[in-house]
Short mmCIF file of C-alpha atoms and ligand atoms in Angstrom, two decimals:
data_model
loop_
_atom_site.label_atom_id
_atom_site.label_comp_id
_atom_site.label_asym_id
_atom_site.label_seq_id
_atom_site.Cartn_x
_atom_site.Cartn_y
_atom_site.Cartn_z
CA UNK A 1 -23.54 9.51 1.52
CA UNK A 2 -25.01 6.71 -0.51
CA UNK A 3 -22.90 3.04 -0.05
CA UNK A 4 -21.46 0.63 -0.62
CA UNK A 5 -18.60 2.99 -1.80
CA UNK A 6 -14.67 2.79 -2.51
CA UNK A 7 -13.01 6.65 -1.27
CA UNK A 8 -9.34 7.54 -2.83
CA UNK A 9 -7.54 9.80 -0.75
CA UNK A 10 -5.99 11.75 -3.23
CA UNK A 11 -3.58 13.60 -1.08
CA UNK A 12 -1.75 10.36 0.17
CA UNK A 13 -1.93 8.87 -3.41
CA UNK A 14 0.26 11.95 -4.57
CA UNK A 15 2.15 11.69 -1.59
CA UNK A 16 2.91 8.22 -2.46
CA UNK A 17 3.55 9.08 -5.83
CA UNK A 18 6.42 12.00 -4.96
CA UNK A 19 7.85 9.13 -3.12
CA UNK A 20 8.37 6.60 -5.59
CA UNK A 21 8.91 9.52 -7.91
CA UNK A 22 12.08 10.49 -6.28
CA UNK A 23 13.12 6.31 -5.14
CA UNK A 24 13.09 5.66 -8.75
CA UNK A 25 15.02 9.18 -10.26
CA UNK A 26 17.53 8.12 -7.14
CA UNK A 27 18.12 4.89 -9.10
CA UNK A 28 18.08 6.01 -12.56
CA UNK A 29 14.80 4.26 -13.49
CA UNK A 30 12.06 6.00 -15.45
CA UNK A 31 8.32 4.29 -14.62
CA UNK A 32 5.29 4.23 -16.48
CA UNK A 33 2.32 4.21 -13.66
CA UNK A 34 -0.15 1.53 -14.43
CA UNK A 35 -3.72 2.19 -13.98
CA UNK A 36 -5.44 -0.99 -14.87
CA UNK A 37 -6.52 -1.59 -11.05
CA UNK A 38 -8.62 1.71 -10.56
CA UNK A 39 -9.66 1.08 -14.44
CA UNK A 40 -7.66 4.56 -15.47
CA UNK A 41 -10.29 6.40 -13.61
CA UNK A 42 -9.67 10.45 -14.39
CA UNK A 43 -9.98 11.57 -10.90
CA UNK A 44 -7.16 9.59 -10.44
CA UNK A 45 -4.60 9.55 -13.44
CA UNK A 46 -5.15 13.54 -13.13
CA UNK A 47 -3.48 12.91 -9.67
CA UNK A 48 -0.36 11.73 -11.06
CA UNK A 49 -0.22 13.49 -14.47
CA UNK A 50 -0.55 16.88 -11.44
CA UNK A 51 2.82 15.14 -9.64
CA UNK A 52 4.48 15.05 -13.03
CA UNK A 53 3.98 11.42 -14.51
CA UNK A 54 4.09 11.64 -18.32
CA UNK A 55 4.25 7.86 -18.73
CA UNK A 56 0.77 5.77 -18.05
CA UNK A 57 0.50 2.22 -19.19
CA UNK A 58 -2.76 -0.10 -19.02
CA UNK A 59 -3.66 -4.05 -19.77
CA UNK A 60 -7.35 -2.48 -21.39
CA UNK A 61 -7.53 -0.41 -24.62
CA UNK A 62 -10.64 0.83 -23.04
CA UNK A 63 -8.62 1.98 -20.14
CA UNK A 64 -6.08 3.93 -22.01
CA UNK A 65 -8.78 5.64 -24.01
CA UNK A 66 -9.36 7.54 -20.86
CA UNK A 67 -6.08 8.77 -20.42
CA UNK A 68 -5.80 11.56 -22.93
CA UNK A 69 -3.76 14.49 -21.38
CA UNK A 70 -0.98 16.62 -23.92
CA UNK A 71 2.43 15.14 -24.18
CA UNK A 72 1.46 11.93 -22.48
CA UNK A 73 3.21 8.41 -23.79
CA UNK A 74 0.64 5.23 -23.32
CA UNK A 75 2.02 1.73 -23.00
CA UNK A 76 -0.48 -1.41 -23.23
CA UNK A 77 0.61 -3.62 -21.21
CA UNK A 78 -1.34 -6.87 -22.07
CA UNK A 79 -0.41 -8.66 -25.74
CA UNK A 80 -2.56 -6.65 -27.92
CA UNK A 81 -4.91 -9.02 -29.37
CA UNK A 82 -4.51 -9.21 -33.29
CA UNK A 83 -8.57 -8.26 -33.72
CA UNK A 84 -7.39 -5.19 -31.29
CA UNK A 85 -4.00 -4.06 -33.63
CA UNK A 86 -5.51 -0.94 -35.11
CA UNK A 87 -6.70 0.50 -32.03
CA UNK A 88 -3.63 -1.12 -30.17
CA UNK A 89 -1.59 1.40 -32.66
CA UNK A 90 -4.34 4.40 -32.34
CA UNK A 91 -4.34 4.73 -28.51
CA UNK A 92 -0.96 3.26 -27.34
CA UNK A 93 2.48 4.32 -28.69
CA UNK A 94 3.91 1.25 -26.96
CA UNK A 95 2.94 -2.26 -26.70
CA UNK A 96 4.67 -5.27 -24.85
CA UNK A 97 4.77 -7.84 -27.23
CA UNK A 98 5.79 -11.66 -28.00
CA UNK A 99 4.52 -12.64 -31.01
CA UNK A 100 5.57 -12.46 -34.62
CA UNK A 101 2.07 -12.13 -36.27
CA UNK A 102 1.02 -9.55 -33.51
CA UNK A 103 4.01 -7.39 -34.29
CA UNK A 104 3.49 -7.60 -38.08
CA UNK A 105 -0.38 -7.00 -37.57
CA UNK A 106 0.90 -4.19 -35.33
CA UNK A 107 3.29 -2.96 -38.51
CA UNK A 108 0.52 -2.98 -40.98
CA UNK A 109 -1.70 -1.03 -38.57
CA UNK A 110 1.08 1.69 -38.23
CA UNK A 111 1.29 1.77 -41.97
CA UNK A 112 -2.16 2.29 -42.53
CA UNK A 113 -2.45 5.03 -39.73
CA UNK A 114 1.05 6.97 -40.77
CA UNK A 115 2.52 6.23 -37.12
CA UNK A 116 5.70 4.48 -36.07
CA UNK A 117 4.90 1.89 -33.15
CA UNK A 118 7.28 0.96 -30.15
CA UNK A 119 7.04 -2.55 -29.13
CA UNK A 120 8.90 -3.96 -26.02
CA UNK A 121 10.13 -7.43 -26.38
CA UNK A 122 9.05 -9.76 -23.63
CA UNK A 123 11.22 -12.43 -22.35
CA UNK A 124 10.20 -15.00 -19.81
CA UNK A 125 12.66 -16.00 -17.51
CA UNK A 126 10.70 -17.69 -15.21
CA UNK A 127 7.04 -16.47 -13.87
CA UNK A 128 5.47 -18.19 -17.40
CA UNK A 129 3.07 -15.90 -18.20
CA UNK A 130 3.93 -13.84 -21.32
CA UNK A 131 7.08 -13.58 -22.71
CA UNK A 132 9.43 -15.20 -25.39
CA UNK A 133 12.06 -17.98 -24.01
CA UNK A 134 15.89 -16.70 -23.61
CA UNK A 135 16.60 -18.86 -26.24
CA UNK A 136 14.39 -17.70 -29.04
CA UNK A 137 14.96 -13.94 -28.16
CA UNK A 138 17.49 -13.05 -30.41
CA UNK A 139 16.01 -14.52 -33.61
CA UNK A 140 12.87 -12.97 -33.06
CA UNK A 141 14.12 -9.60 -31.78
CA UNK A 142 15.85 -9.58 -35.45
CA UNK A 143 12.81 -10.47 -36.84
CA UNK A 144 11.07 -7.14 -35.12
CA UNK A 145 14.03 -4.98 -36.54
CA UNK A 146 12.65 -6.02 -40.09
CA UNK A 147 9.39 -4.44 -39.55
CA UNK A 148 9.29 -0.27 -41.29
CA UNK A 149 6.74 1.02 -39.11
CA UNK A 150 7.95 -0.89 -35.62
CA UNK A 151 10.59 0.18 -33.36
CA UNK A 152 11.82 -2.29 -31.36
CA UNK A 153 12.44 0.28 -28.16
CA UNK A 154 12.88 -2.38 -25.25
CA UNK A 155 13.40 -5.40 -23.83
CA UNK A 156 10.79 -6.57 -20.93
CA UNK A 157 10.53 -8.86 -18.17
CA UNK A 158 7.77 -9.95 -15.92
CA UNK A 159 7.75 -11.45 -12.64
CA UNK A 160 5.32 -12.03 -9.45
CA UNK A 161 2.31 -12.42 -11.36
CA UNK A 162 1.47 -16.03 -12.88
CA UNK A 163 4.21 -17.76 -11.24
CA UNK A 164 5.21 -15.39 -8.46
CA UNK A 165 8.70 -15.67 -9.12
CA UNK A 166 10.57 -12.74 -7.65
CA UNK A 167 13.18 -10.97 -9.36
CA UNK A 168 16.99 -11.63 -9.23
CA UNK A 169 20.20 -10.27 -10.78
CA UNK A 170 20.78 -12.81 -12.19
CA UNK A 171 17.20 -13.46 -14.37
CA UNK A 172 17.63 -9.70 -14.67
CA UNK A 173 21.38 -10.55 -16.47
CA UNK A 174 19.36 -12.93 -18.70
CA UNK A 175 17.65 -10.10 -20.80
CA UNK A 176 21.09 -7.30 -20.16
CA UNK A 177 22.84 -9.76 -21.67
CA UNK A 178 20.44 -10.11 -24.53
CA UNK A 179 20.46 -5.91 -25.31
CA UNK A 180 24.00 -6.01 -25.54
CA UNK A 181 23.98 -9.64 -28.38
CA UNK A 182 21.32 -7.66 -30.07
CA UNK A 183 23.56 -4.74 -30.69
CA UNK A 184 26.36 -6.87 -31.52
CA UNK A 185 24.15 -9.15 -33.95
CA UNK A 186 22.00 -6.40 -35.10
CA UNK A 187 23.80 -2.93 -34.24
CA UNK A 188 19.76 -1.79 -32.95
CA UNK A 189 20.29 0.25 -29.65
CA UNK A 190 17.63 -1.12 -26.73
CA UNK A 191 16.93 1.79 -25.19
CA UNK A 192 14.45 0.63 -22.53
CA UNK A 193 15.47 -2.30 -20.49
CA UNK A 194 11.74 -2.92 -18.34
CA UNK A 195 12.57 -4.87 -15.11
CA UNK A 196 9.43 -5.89 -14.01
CA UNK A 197 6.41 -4.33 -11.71
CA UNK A 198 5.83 -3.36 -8.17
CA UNK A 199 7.95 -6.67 -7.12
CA UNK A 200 10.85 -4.96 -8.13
CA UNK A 201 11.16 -2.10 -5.46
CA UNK A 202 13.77 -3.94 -2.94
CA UNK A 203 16.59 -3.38 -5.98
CA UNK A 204 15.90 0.63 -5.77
CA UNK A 205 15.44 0.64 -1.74
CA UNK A 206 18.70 -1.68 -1.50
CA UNK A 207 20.34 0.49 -4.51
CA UNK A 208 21.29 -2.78 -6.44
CA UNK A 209 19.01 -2.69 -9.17
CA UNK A 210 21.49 -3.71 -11.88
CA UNK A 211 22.64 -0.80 -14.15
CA UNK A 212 21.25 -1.58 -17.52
CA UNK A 213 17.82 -1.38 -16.08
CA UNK A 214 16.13 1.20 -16.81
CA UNK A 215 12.60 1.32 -16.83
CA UNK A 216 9.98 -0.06 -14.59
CA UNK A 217 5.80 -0.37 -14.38
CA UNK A 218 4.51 0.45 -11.43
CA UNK A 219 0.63 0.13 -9.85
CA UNK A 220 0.23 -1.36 -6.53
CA UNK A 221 3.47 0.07 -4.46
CA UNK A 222 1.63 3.09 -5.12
CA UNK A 223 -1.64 2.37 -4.22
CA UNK A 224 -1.14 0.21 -1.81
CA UNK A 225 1.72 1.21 -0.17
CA UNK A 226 3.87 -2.51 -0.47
CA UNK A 227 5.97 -3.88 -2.52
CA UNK A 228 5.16 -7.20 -3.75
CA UNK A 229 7.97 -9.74 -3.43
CA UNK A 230 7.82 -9.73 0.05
CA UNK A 231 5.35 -7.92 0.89
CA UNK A 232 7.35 -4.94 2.85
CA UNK A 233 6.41 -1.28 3.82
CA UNK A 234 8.36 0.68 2.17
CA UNK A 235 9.18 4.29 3.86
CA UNK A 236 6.72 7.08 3.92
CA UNK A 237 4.28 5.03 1.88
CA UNK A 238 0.38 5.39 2.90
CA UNK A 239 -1.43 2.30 2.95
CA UNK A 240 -4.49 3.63 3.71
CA UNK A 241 -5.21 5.66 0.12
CA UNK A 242 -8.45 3.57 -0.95
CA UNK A 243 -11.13 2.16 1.61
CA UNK A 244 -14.47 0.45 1.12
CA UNK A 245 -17.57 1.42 3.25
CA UNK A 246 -20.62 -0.65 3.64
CA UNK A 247 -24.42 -0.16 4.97
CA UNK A 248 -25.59 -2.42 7.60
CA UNK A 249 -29.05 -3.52 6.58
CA UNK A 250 -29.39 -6.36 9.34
CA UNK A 251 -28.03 -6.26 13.07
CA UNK A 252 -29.09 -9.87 14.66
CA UNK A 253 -28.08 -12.28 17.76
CA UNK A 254 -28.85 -15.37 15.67
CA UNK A 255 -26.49 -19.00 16.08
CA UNK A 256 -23.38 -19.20 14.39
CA UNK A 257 -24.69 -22.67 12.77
CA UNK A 258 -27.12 -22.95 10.06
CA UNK A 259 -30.50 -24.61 11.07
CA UNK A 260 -31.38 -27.43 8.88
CA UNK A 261 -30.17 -30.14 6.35
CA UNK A 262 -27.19 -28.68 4.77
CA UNK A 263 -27.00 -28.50 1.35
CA UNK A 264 -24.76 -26.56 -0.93
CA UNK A 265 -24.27 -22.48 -0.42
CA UNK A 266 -25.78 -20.22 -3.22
CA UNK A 267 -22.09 -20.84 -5.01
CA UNK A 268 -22.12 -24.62 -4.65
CA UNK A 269 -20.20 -24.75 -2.09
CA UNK A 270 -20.27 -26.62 1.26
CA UNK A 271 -19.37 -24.04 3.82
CA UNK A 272 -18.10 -25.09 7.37
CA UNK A 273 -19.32 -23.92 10.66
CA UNK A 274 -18.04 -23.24 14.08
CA UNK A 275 -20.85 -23.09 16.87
CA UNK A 276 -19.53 -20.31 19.01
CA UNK A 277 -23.35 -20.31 20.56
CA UNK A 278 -25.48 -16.90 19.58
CA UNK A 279 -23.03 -14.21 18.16
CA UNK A 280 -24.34 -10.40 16.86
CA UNK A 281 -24.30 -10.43 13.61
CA UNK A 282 -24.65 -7.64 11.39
CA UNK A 283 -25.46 -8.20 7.31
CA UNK A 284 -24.34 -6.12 4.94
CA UNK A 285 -25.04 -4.31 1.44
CA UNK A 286 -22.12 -5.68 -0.45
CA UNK A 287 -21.63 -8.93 -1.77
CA UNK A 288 -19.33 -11.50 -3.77
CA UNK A 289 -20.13 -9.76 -7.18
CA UNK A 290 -18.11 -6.81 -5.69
CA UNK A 291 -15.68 -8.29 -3.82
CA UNK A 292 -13.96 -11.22 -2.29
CA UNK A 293 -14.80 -11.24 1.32
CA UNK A 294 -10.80 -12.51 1.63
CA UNK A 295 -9.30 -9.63 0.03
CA UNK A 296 -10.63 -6.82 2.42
CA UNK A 297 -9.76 -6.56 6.28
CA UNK A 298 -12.69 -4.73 8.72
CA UNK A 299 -10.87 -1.83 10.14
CA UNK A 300 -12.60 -2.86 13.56
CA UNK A 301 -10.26 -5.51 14.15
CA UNK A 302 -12.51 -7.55 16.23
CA UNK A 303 -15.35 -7.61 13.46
CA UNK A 304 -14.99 -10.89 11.67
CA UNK A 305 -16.24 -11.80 8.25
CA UNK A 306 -18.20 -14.88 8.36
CA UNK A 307 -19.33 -15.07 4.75
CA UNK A 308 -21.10 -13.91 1.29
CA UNK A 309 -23.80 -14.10 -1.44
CA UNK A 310 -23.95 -12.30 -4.60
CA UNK A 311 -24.96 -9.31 -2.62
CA UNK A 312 -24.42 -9.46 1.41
CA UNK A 313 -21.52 -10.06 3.15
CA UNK A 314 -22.08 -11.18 7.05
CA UNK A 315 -19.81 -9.79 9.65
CA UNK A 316 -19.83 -11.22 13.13
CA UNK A 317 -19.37 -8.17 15.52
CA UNK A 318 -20.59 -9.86 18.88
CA UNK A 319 -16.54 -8.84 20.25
CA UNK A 320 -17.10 -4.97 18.88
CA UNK A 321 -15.98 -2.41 21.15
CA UNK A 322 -18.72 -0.23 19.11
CA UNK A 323 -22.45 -0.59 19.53
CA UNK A 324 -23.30 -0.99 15.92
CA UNK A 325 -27.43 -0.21 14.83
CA UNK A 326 -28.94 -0.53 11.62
CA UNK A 327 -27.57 2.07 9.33
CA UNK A 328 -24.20 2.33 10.56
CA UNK A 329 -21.03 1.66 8.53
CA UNK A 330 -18.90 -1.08 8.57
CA UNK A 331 -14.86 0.33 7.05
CA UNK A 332 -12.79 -2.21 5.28
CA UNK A 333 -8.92 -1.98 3.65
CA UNK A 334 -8.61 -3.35 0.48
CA UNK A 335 -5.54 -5.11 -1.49
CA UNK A 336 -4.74 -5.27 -5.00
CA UNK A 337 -7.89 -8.20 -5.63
CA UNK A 338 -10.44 -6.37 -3.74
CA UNK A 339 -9.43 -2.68 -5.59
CA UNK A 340 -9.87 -4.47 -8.66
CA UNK A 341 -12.84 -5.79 -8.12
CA UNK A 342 -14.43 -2.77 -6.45
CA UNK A 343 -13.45 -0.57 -9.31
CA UNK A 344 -15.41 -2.89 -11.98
CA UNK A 345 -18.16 -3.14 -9.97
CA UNK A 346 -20.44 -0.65 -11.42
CA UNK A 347 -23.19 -1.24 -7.87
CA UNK A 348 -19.94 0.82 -5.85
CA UNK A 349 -20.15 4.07 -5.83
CA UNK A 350 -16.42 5.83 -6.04
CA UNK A 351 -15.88 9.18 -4.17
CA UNK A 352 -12.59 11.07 -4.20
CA UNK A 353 -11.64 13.07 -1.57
C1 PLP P 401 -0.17 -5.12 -13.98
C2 PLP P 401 1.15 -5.09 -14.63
C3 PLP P 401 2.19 -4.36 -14.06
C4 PLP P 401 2.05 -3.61 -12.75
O1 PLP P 401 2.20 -4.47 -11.67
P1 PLP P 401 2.15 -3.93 -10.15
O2 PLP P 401 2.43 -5.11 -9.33
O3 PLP P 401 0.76 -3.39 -9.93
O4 PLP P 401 3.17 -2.87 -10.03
C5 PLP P 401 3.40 -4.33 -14.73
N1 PLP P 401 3.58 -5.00 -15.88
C6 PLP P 401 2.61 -5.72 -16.46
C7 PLP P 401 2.88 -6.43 -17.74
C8 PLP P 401 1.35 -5.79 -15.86
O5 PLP P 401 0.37 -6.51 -16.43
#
């Protein structure tokens, strides 16, 4: 085995994927499973195109280039940029959208290529990252209708990303209540009503999500096993489908305080010690250019990351009940950061087993 390296377990990924599969049918929601976080990588969107997911949806073009099984629909997920419209159109039959000019860029792309394009109408009650204000919505979702080559298929929401904000009924009622003015105003049918991401999973394990929702896009609940308003397990969920493992390449008693003048650290920082005397401490081959020593957890809970460079992370392992040596591996769990980070890295290696 060569390291540093990131493993998928695909059985538990499908496993988790049956299960929000059948949580979501239970509640009458269809998902799109978003890929951005492993970058779309084939040995694992061929995991849940084999558990029957038909809907994929990325933030990178790139990405969703990848992801070119029969009979599959692609949502982008990030504003297409308007230098990006033509292969926004090409590669993604739907695009979340909340500008004017990027939807008629968008229309004269679907001209030129012959194709009708869906766009999903963000609203932003809240979390203030993308998203048009309640207010405006109406005006510009007529706007949309104008457009030949654009359907306007849906209404979408965000939440727990910029902001954090966690989802409610009643910021949910604020866009509902918008599909059913639209039909009055306009007589357009919304068909897809998007509540949200991975933060919205306590509506379909409490059975409340509110009826006009339809549609959510889900990553990290099923890849990480949580959902991500508060964090909870949710039942029969593996959290252990990706882990990192790392070479040791130093094992050292050495002080646990720098010798010398102390300036900054090789990020221009000024890092604080503790002087817990001489401690074992064992250096490893990954660094901060992979990953964020604070969004991975040693699975030998009393290892202890003490720090990073560009390329070695230190790892005090004086309380180890294992006798590490030179060569051995050190196991880490990731979260949503450090699988992000890990799967960009092009220096870690990705095995799928
Ligand atoms: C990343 C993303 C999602 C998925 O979020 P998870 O928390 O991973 O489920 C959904 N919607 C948009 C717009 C996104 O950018």
């Amino acid at each position: 085995m060569k390291y540093p390296v990131l493993i998928t377990n695909r059985a538990k990924l499908a496993n988790n994927i049956k299960i929000i599969q059948k949580l979501c049918a239970d509640n009458g929601v269809s998902f799109c499973a978003v890929t951005k976080v492993f970058c779309a990588a084939p040995k694992i969107t061929r995991v849940y195109y084999d558990a029957g997911v038909r809907e994929f949806a990325d933030t990178r073009i790139a990405n969703l280039k990848k992801i070119n099984y029969q009979g599959v629909t692609r949502w982008l997920l990030r504003l297409p940029m308007l230098c990006e419209v033509e292969t926004a159109v090409k590669y993604s039959d739907v695009s979340l959208n909340s500008e004017i000019a990027t939807v008629k860029a968008l229309n004269k792309a679907a001209i030129k290529l012959g194709k009708t394009h869906k766009v999903i109408l963000m609203v932003d009650v809240g979390d203030l990252r993308e998203g048009v204000l309640p207010r405006d919505a109406l005006a510009v979702a007529g706007e949309i209708l104008k457009f030949p080559n654009i359907e306007l298929y849906g209404l979408g929401v965000n939440y727990n990303c910029f902001g954090g904000v966690i989802p409610t009924h009643e910021s949910m009622s604020i866009v509902t209540n918008l599909a059913y003015e639209i039909k009055n105003k306009y007589g357009a049918n919304i068909k897809v009503i998007s509540g949200g991401n991975s933060g919205s999973m306590h509506f379909l394990t409490a059975r409340t999500m509110p009826k006009e929702v339809n549609y959510l896009r889900i990553g990290e609940v099923i890849l990480l096993g949580r959902e991500t308003s508060y964090q909870q397990h949710i039942d029969g969920l593996h959290e252990d489908v990706f882990r990192l493992h790392a070479q040791i390449i130093e094992l050292k008693k050495k002080p646990s305080v720098p010798v010398g003048e102390l300036g900054l650290n090789a990020f221009g920082e000024k890092p604080v010690f503790v002087d817990r005397g001489d401690i074992l401490r064992a250096v490893i081959a990954v660094g901060r250019q992979d990953v964020d020593m604070n969004k991975i957890a040693p699975l030998d809970h009393k290892a202890e990351i003490l720090g990073q460079s560009s390329d070695h992370t230190i790892v005090d392992v004086t309380h180890s009940d294992t006798k590490y040596k030179v060569g051995d591996i050190l196991s880490f769990s990731v979260s949503y950061g450090s699988l992000l980070s890990l799967s960009t890295s092009k220096y870690v290696r990705k095995v799928y087993e």
